[in-house]
């Protein structure tokens, strides 16, 4: 499997083809995004009900993304996750794992050993996040130099 390949869950091909279509037609993707946003706003829903806000709160932080990417390779125990993301504090790793589990993106399995062993893995919902996350990671990689240059101009 190529280094940038991601195991795509069975339900993800439609998402993958939509992502490819958005790449091929960014203006059309923008129009669909704006139309969906306007439809939602005109529906009179409270801001807290916005499905995008809650999801982006979780996956929009760097720790969640790094943990999901780490677990995409294989299930990990807490210590292995800590080594894989060395600049995360134990407290932040614990909180992020709890939040990802609460949102159904990862599972936590306690093995009855002495001492107990806990393993974290992506759930099918977490695996379904890999396709759109791959698009975001590729975009970030492709545009990183431009972003750094823009920051340098404004800082």
Coordinates of N, CA and C in Angstrom, one line a residue:
X1 N 0.9 -1.2 0.0 CA 0.0 0.0 0.0 C 0.9 1.2 0.0
X2 N 0.6 2.3 -0.9 CA 1.5 3.5 -0.9 C 1.5 4.2 0.5
X3 N 2.5 5.0 0.7 CA 2.7 5.6 2.0 C 1.5 6.6 2.3
X4 N 0.9 7.1 1.3 CA -0.2 8.1 1.6 C -1.6 7.4 1.5
X5 N -1.6 6.1 1.4 CA -2.8 5.4 1.3 C -3.5 5.2 2.6
X6 N -4.8 5.2 2.6 CA -5.6 5.1 3.8 C -6.6 3.9 3.6
X7 N -6.7 3.0 4.5 CA -7.7 2.0 4.4 C -9.0 2.6 4.4
X8 N -9.8 2.5 3.3 CA -11.1 3.1 3.2 C -12.1 2.1 3.7
X9 N -12.9 2.5 4.7 CA -14.0 1.6 5.1 C -15.0 1.4 4.0
X10 N -15.9 0.3 4.0 CA -16.8 0.1 2.9 C -17.7 1.2 2.6
X11 N -18.2 2.0 3.6 CA -19.1 3.1 3.3 C -18.5 4.3 2.8
X12 N -17.2 4.4 2.7 CA -16.5 5.6 2.3 C -16.4 5.9 0.8
X13 N -16.6 5.0 -0.1 CA -16.3 5.3 -1.5 C -17.1 6.5 -2.0
X14 N -18.4 6.7 -1.5 CA -19.1 7.9 -1.9 C -18.5 9.1 -1.4
X15 N -18.0 9.1 -0.2 CA -17.3 10.3 0.3 C -16.1 10.5 -0.5
X16 N -15.3 9.5 -0.8 CA -14.1 9.6 -1.5 C -14.4 10.2 -2.9
X17 N -15.4 9.8 -3.6 CA -15.7 10.3 -4.9 C -16.2 11.8 -4.8
X18 N -16.9 12.1 -3.7 CA -17.3 13.5 -3.5 C -16.1 14.4 -3.3
X19 N -15.1 13.8 -2.6 CA -13.9 14.6 -2.3 C -13.1 14.8 -3.6
X20 N -13.1 13.8 -4.5 CA -12.4 13.9 -5.8 C -13.1 15.0 -6.6
X21 N -14.5 14.9 -6.6 CA -15.2 15.9 -7.4 C -15.0 17.3 -6.9
X22 N -14.9 17.5 -5.6 CA -14.6 18.8 -5.0 C -13.3 19.3 -5.5
X23 N -12.3 18.4 -5.5 CA -11.0 18.8 -6.0 C -11.0 19.2 -7.4
X24 N -11.8 18.5 -8.2 CA -11.8 18.8 -9.7 C -12.6 20.0 -9.9
X25 N -13.6 20.4 -9.1 CA -14.4 21.6 -9.3 C -14.5 22.4 -8.0
X26 N -13.5 23.1 -7.6 CA -13.5 23.8 -6.3 C -14.6 24.9 -6.3
X27 N -15.0 25.5 -7.4 CA -16.0 26.5 -7.4 C -17.4 25.8 -7.1
X28 N -17.6 24.7 -7.8 CA -18.8 24.0 -7.5 C -18.9 23.5 -6.1
X29 N -17.8 23.1 -5.5 CA -17.8 22.6 -4.1 C -18.1 23.8 -3.2
X30 N -17.6 25.0 -3.5 CA -17.8 26.2 -2.7 C -19.3 26.6 -2.8
X31 N -19.8 26.5 -4.0 CA -21.3 26.8 -4.2 C -22.2 25.9 -3.3
X32 N -21.8 24.6 -3.3 CA -22.6 23.6 -2.6 C -22.5 23.9 -1.1
X33 N -21.3 24.2 -0.6 CA -21.0 24.5 0.8 C -21.8 25.7 1.2
X34 N -21.7 26.8 0.4 CA -22.4 28.0 0.8 C -23.9 27.8 0.8
X35 N -24.5 27.0 -0.2 CA -25.9 26.8 -0.3 C -26.4 26.0 1.0
X36 N -25.6 25.0 1.3 CA -25.9 24.2 2.5 C -25.9 25.0 3.8
X37 N -24.9 25.9 3.9 CA -24.8 26.7 5.1 C -26.0 27.7 5.2
X38 N -26.3 28.3 4.0 CA -27.5 29.2 4.0 C -28.8 28.5 4.3
X39 N -29.0 27.3 3.8 CA -30.2 26.5 4.1 C -30.3 26.3 5.6
X40 N -29.1 25.9 6.2 CA -29.1 25.6 7.6 C -29.5 26.8 8.4
X41 N -28.8 28.0 8.1 CA -29.1 29.2 8.8 C -30.5 29.7 8.7
X42 N -31.1 29.5 7.5 CA -32.5 29.9 7.3 C -33.5 29.0 8.0
X43 N -33.0 27.8 8.4 CA -33.9 26.9 9.1 C -34.2 27.3 10.5
X44 N -33.6 28.4 11.0 CA -33.9 28.9 12.4 C -33.3 28.1 13.5
X45 N -32.4 27.2 13.2 CA -31.8 26.4 14.3 C -30.9 27.2 15.2
X46 N -30.8 26.9 16.5 CA -29.9 27.6 17.4 C -28.4 27.2 17.0
X47 N -27.5 28.1 17.2 CA -26.1 27.9 16.9 C -25.6 26.6 17.5
X48 N -26.0 26.2 18.7 CA -25.5 25.0 19.3 C -25.9 23.7 18.5
X49 N -27.0 23.8 17.7 CA -27.4 22.7 16.9 C -26.7 22.5 15.6
X50 N -25.8 23.4 15.3 CA -25.0 23.3 14.1 C -24.2 22.0 14.1
X51 N -24.4 21.1 13.1 CA -23.6 19.9 13.1 C -22.1 20.1 12.9
X52 N -21.8 21.1 12.1 CA -20.4 21.4 11.8 C -19.6 21.9 13.0
X53 N -20.2 22.7 13.8 CA -19.5 23.3 15.0 C -19.0 22.2 15.9
X54 N -19.9 21.3 16.3 CA -19.6 20.2 17.2 C -18.5 19.3 16.7
X55 N -18.6 19.0 15.4 CA -17.6 18.1 14.9 C -16.2 18.8 14.8
X56 N -16.2 20.0 14.3 CA -15.0 20.7 14.2 C -14.3 21.0 15.5
X57 N -15.2 21.2 16.5 CA -14.6 21.3 17.9 C -13.7 20.1 18.2
X58 N -14.1 18.9 17.8 CA -13.4 17.7 18.2 C -12.2 17.5 17.2
X59 N -12.5 17.5 15.9 CA -11.4 17.2 15.0 C -10.6 18.4 14.6
X60 N -11.0 19.6 15.0 CA -10.3 20.8 14.7 C -9.0 21.0 15.5
X61 N -8.9 20.3 16.6 CA -7.7 20.5 17.4 C -6.6 19.5 17.0
X62 N -5.3 20.0 17.1 CA -4.2 19.2 16.6 C -4.1 17.8 17.3
X63 N -4.4 17.7 18.6 CA -4.2 16.5 19.3 C -5.2 15.4 18.8
X64 N -6.4 15.7 18.5 CA -7.4 14.7 18.0 C -6.9 14.2 16.7
X65 N -6.5 15.1 15.8 CA -6.1 14.7 14.5 C -4.9 13.8 14.6
X66 N -3.9 14.1 15.4 CA -2.7 13.3 15.5 C -3.0 12.0 16.1
X67 N -3.9 11.9 17.1 CA -4.3 10.6 17.7 C -5.0 9.8 16.7
X68 N -6.0 10.3 16.0 CA -6.7 9.6 15.0 C -5.8 9.1 13.9
X69 N -4.8 9.9 13.4 CA -3.9 9.4 12.4 C -3.0 8.3 13.0
X70 N -2.6 8.4 14.2 CA -1.8 7.3 14.9 C -2.6 6.0 15.0
X71 N -3.9 6.1 15.4 CA -4.7 4.9 15.5 C -5.1 4.4 14.2
X72 N -5.0 5.1 13.1 CA -5.3 4.6 11.8 C -4.4 3.5 11.4
X73 N -3.2 3.5 11.9 CA -2.2 2.5 11.6 C -2.5 1.2 12.3
X74 N -2.9 1.3 13.6 CA -3.1 0.1 14.4 C -3.6 0.6 15.8
X75 N -4.3 -0.3 16.5 CA -4.7 0.0 17.9 C -3.4 0.3 18.7
X76 N -3.5 1.1 19.7 CA -2.3 1.5 20.6 C -2.7 1.5 22.0
X77 N -1.8 1.2 22.9 CA -2.0 1.4 24.3 C -1.6 2.8 24.6
X78 N -2.0 3.2 25.8 CA -1.8 4.6 26.2 C -0.3 5.0 26.1
X79 N 0.6 4.2 26.6 CA 2.0 4.5 26.5 C 2.6 4.6 25.1
X80 N 2.1 3.8 24.2 CA 2.5 3.8 22.8 C 2.0 5.1 22.2
X81 N 0.7 5.5 22.5 CA 0.2 6.8 22.0 C 1.1 7.9 22.5
X82 N 1.4 7.9 23.7 CA 2.2 9.0 24.3 C 3.6 9.1 23.6
X83 N 4.2 7.9 23.3 CA 5.5 7.9 22.5 C 5.3 8.4 21.1
X84 N 4.1 8.0 20.5 CA 3.9 8.4 19.1 C 3.6 9.9 18.9
X85 N 3.1 10.5 20.0 CA 2.8 12.0 20.0 C 3.6 12.5 21.1
X86 N 4.9 12.7 21.0 CA 5.7 12.9 22.2 C 5.5 14.3 22.8
X87 N 5.0 15.3 22.1 CA 4.8 16.6 22.7 C 3.5 16.8 23.4
X88 N 2.7 15.8 23.5 CA 1.4 15.9 24.2 C 1.6 15.5 25.7
X89 N 1.0 16.3 26.6 CA 1.1 16.0 28.0 C 0.2 14.8 28.3
X90 N 0.5 14.1 29.4 CA -0.4 13.0 29.8 C -1.8 13.5 30.1
X91 N -2.0 14.6 30.7 CA -3.3 15.1 31.0 C -4.1 15.4 29.7
X92 N -3.4 16.0 28.7 CA -4.1 16.3 27.4 C -4.4 15.1 26.6
X93 N -3.5 14.1 26.7 CA -3.7 12.8 26.0 C -4.9 12.1 26.6
X94 N -5.0 12.1 27.9 CA -6.1 11.5 28.6 C -7.4 12.2 28.3
X95 N -7.5 13.5 28.3 CA -8.7 14.3 28.0 C -9.1 14.1 26.5
X96 N -8.1 14.1 25.6 CA -8.4 13.9 24.2 C -9.0 12.5 23.9
X97 N -8.4 11.5 24.5 CA -8.9 10.2 24.4 C -10.3 10.0 24.9
X98 N -10.6 10.6 26.0 CA -12.0 10.6 26.6 C -13.0 11.3 25.6
X99 N -12.6 12.4 25.1 CA -13.4 13.2 24.2 C -13.7 12.4 22.9
X100 N -12.6 11.8 22.3 CA -12.8 11.0 21.1 C -13.7 9.8 21.3
X101 N -13.5 9.2 22.5 CA -14.4 8.0 22.9 C -15.8 8.5 23.1
X102 N -16.0 9.6 23.7 CA -17.4 10.1 23.9 C -18.1 10.4 22.6
X103 N -17.3 10.9 21.6 CA -17.9 11.1 20.3 C -18.0 9.9 19.4
X104 N -17.6 8.8 19.9 CA -17.7 7.5 19.2 C -16.7 7.3 18.1
X105 N -15.6 8.1 18.1 CA -14.5 7.9 17.1 C -13.5 6.9 17.5
X106 N -13.3 6.6 18.7 CA -12.4 5.6 19.2 C -13.1 4.7 20.2
X107 N -12.5 3.5 20.4 CA -13.0 2.6 21.4 C -11.9 2.4 22.4
X108 N -12.3 2.1 23.6 CA -11.3 1.8 24.7 C -11.6 0.4 25.2
X109 N -10.6 -0.5 25.1 CA -10.8 -1.8 25.6 C -9.8 -2.1 26.7
X110 N -10.4 -2.5 27.9 CA -9.6 -2.9 29.0 C -9.4 -4.4 29.0
X111 N -8.1 -4.8 29.0 CA -7.8 -6.2 29.0 C -7.5 -6.6 30.4
X112 N -8.0 -7.8 30.9 CA -7.9 -8.2 32.3 C -6.5 -8.8 32.6
X113 N -5.5 -8.0 32.6 CA -4.2 -8.4 32.9 C -3.7 -7.7 34.2
X114 N -2.6 -8.1 34.7 CA -2.1 -7.5 36.0 C -0.8 -6.7 35.6
X115 N -0.7 -5.4 35.6 CA -1.8 -4.5 35.8 C -2.7 -4.5 34.5
X116 N -3.9 -3.9 34.7 CA -4.8 -3.9 33.5 C -4.2 -3.1 32.3
X117 N -4.4 -3.7 31.2 CA -3.9 -3.1 29.9 C -5.1 -2.4 29.2
X118 N -4.9 -1.2 28.7 CA -6.0 -0.5 28.0 C -5.5 -0.2 26.6
X119 N -6.4 -0.6 25.6 CA -6.0 -0.4 24.2 C -7.1 0.5 23.6
X120 N -6.6 1.4 22.7 CA -7.5 2.3 22.0 C -7.4 2.0 20.5
X121 N -8.6 2.1 19.9 CA -8.6 1.8 18.4 C -9.7 2.7 17.8
X122 N -9.6 2.9 16.5 CA -10.6 3.6 15.8 C -11.9 2.7 15.7
X123 N -13.0 3.3 15.8 CA -14.3 2.7 15.6 C -14.6 2.8 14.1
X124 N -15.6 2.1 13.6 CA -16.0 2.4 12.2 C -16.3 3.9 11.9
X125 N -16.9 4.6 12.8 CA -17.1 6.0 12.7 C -15.8 6.8 12.6
X126 N -14.8 6.4 13.4 CA -13.5 7.0 13.3 C -12.8 6.7 12.0
X127 N -13.0 5.5 11.5 CA -12.4 5.1 10.2 C -13.0 5.9 9.1
X128 N -14.3 6.2 9.2 CA -14.9 7.0 8.2 C -14.4 8.4 8.1
X129 N -13.8 8.9 9.2 CA -13.2 10.2 9.2 C -11.9 10.3 8.4
X130 N -11.3 9.1 8.2 CA -10.0 9.1 7.5 C -10.0 9.7 6.1
X131 N -11.0 9.4 5.3 CA -11.1 9.9 3.9 C -11.1 11.5 3.9
X132 N -12.0 12.1 4.6 CA -11.9 13.6 4.6 C -10.7 14.1 5.3
X133 N -10.2 13.4 6.3 CA -9.0 13.9 7.0 C -7.8 13.8 6.0
X134 N -7.7 12.8 5.2 CA -6.7 12.6 4.2 C -6.7 13.8 3.3
X135 N -7.8 14.3 2.8 CA -7.9 15.5 2.0 C -7.3 16.7 2.7
X136 N -7.7 16.9 4.0 CA -7.2 18.0 4.7 C -5.7 17.9 4.9
X137 N -5.2 16.7 5.2 CA -3.7 16.6 5.4 C -3.0 16.8 4.1
X138 N -3.5 16.3 3.0 CA -2.9 16.6 1.7 C -2.9 18.1 1.4
X139 N -4.0 18.8 1.7 CA -4.1 20.2 1.5 C -3.1 21.0 2.3
X140 N -3.0 20.6 3.6 CA -2.1 21.3 4.5 C -0.6 21.1 4.0
X141 N -0.3 19.9 3.6 CA 1.0 19.6 3.1 C 1.4 20.4 1.9
X142 N 0.4 20.4 1.0 CA 0.6 21.1 -0.3 C 0.8 22.7 -0.1
X143 N 0.1 23.2 0.9 CA 0.1 24.7 1.1 C 0.9 25.2 2.3
X144 N 1.6 24.3 2.9 CA 2.3 24.7 4.2 C 3.3 25.8 3.9
X145 N 4.1 25.8 2.9 CA 5.0 26.8 2.6 C 4.3 28.2 2.3
X146 N 3.2 28.1 1.6 CA 2.5 29.4 1.4 C 1.9 30.0 2.7
X147 N 1.4 29.1 3.5 CA 0.9 29.6 4.8 C 2.0 30.2 5.7
X148 N 3.2 29.5 5.7 CA 4.3 30.1 6.4 C 4.8 31.4 5.9
X149 N 4.8 31.5 4.5 CA 5.2 32.8 3.9 C 4.2 33.9 4.3
X150 N 2.9 33.6 4.2 CA 1.8 34.6 4.6 C 2.0 35.0 6.0
X151 N 2.3 34.1 6.9 CA 2.5 34.4 8.3 C 3.7 35.3 8.5
X152 N 4.8 35.0 7.8 CA 6.0 35.8 7.9 C 5.7 37.3 7.4
X153 N 4.9 37.4 6.4 CA 4.5 38.8 5.9 C 3.7 39.6 6.9
X154 N 2.9 38.9 7.7 CA 2.0 39.6 8.6 C 2.6 39.7 10.0
X155 N 3.6 38.9 10.4 CA 4.1 38.9 11.7 C 5.2 40.0 11.9

